[in-house]
Short mmCIF file of C-alpha atoms and ligand atoms in Angstrom, two decimals:
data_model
loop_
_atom_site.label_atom_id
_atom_site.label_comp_id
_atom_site.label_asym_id
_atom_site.label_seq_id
_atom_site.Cartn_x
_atom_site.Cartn_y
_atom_site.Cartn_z
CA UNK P 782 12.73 -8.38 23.45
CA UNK P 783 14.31 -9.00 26.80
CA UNK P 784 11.83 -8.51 29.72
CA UNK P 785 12.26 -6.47 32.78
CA UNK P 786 10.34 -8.58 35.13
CA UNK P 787 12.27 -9.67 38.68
CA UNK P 788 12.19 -13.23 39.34
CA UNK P 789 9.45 -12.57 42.20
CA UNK P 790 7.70 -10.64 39.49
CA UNK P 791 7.69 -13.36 37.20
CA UNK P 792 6.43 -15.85 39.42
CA UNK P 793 3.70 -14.23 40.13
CA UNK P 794 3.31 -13.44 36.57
CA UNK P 795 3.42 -17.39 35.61
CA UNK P 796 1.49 -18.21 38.36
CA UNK P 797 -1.44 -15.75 37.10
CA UNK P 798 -1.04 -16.90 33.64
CA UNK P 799 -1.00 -20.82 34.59
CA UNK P 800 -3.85 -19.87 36.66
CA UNK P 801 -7.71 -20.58 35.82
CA UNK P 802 -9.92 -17.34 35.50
CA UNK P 803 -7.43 -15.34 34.63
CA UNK P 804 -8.80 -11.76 33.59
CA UNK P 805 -8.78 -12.60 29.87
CA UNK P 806 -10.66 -15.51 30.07
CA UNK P 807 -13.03 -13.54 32.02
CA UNK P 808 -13.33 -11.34 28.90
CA UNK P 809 -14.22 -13.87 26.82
CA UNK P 810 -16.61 -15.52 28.72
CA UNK P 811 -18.68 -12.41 29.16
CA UNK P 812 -18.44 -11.32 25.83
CA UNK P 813 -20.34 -15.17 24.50
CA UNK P 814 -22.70 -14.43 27.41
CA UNK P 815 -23.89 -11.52 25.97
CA UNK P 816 -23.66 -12.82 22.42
CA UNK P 817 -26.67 -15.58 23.78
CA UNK P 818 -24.16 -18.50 24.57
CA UNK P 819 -24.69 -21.38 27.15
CA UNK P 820 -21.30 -23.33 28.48
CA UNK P 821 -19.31 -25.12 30.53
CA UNK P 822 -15.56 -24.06 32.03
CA UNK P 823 -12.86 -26.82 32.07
CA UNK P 824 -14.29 -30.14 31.34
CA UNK P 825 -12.29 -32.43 32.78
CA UNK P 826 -13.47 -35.07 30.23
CA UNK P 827 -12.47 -33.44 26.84
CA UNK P 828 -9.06 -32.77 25.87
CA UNK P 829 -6.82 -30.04 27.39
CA UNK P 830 -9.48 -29.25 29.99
CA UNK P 831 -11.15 -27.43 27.40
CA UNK P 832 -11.83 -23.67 29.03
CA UNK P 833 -14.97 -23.24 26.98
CA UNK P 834 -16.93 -25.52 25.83
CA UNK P 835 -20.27 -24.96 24.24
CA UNK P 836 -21.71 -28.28 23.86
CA UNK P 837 -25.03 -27.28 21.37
CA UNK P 838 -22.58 -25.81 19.58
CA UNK P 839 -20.10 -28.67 19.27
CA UNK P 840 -17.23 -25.70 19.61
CA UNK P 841 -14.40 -25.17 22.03
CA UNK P 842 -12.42 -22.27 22.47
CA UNK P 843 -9.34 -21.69 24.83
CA UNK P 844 -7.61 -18.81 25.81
CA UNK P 845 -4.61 -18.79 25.47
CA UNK P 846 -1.69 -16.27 27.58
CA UNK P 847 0.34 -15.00 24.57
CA UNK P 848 3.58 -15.86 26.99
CA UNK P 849 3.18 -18.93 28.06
CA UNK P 850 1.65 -20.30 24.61
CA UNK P 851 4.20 -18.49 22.74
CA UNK P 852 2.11 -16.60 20.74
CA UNK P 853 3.60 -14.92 17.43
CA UNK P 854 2.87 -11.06 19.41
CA UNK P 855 5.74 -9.53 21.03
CA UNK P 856 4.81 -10.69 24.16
CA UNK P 857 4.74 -14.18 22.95
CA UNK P 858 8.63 -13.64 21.44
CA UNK P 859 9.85 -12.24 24.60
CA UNK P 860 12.58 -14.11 26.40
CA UNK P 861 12.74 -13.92 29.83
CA UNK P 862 16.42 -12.25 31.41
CA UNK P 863 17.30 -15.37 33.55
CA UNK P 864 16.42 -19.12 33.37
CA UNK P 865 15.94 -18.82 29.41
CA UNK P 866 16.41 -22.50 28.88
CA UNK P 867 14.30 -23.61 31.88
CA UNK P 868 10.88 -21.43 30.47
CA UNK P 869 11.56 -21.91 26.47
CA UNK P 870 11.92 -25.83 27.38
CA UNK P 871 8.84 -25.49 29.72
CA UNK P 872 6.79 -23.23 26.54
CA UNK P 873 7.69 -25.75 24.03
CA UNK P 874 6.26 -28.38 26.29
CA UNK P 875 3.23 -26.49 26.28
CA UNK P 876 3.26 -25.69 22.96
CA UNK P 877 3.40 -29.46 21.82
CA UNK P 878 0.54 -29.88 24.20
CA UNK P 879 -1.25 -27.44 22.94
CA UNK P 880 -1.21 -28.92 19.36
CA UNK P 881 -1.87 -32.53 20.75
CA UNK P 882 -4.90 -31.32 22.29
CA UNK P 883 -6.33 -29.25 19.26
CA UNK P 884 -5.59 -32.08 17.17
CA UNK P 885 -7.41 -34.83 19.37
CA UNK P 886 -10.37 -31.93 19.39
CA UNK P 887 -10.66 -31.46 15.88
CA UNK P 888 -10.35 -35.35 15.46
CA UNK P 889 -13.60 -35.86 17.91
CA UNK P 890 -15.28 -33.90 16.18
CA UNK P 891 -15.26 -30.51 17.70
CA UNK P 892 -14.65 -26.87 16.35
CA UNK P 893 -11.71 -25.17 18.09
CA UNK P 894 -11.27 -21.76 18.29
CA UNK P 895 -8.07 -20.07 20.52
CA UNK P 896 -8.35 -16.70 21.65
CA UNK P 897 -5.27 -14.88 22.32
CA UNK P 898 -5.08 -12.89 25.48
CA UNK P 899 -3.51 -9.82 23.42
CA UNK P 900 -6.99 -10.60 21.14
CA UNK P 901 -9.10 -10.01 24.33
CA UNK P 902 -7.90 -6.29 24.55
CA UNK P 903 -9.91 -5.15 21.85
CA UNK P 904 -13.54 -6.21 22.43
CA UNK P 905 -14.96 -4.87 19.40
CA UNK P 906 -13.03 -7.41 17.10
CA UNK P 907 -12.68 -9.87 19.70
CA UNK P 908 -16.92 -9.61 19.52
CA UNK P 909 -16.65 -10.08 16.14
CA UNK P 910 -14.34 -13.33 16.00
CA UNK P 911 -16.56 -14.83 18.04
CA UNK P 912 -19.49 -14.13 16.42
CA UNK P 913 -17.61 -15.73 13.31
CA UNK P 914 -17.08 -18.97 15.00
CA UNK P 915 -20.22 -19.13 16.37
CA UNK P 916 -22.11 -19.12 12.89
CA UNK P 917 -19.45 -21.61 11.89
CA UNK P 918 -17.72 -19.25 9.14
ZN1 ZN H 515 -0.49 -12.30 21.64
#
């Protein structure tokens, strides 16, 4: 799928994805608020700048844009019109990044969840893959 977005488009686009608080990180945070969590946003002392990290827990979750982390959604497998090699080069970076810092996680001891953005669209399952990691199942 070819997208339809014009380069200033697009920037802006990237620049709200790359962005912190973006809207469905927002989700997520209020829906473990409600479901009784405490946490911090974006230690800069744990991997990745963890977005979520619920220490009493020992979890992390991150949310992740389904472009930029080239999620398996449509809007993960969309190619954008012009500079294609510049932004696939620039998502596999983050993409090996991604897995570096999951792995380092995991290996410190810490359960790692990713939310998708498209995942944050439907709050009633999102509420209920949460509540799944939470109990640890
Ligand atoms: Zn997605």
């Amino acid at each position: 799928m070819a997208d339809t977005l014009t380069p200033a488009q697009r920037r802006k686009c990237m620049a709200a994805i790359r962005g912190k608080n973006t809207t469905p990180e927002r989700v997520v945070r209020s829906v473990l608020h409600r479901l009784g969590c405490r946490f911090a946003l974006h230690r800069a002392d744990l991997p990745g700048k963890s977005d979520i990290v619920m220490p009493a827990r020992n979890a992390v979750v991150f949310v992740h844009g389904c472009y930029w982390h080239t999620h398996a959604c449509t809007r993960g497998r969309s190619t954008p019109a012009t500079n294609a090699a510049f932004w696939r080069a620039k998502r596999e970076r983050t993409r090996t990044r991604d897995r570096r810092t999951l792995a380092a996680l995991r290996r410190a001891g810490w359960r790692v969840l990713v939310v998708w953005e498209c995942q944050t669209r439907d709050a009633r399952a999102l509420r209920a893959e949460l509540r799944r990691f939470l109990v640890g199942r």
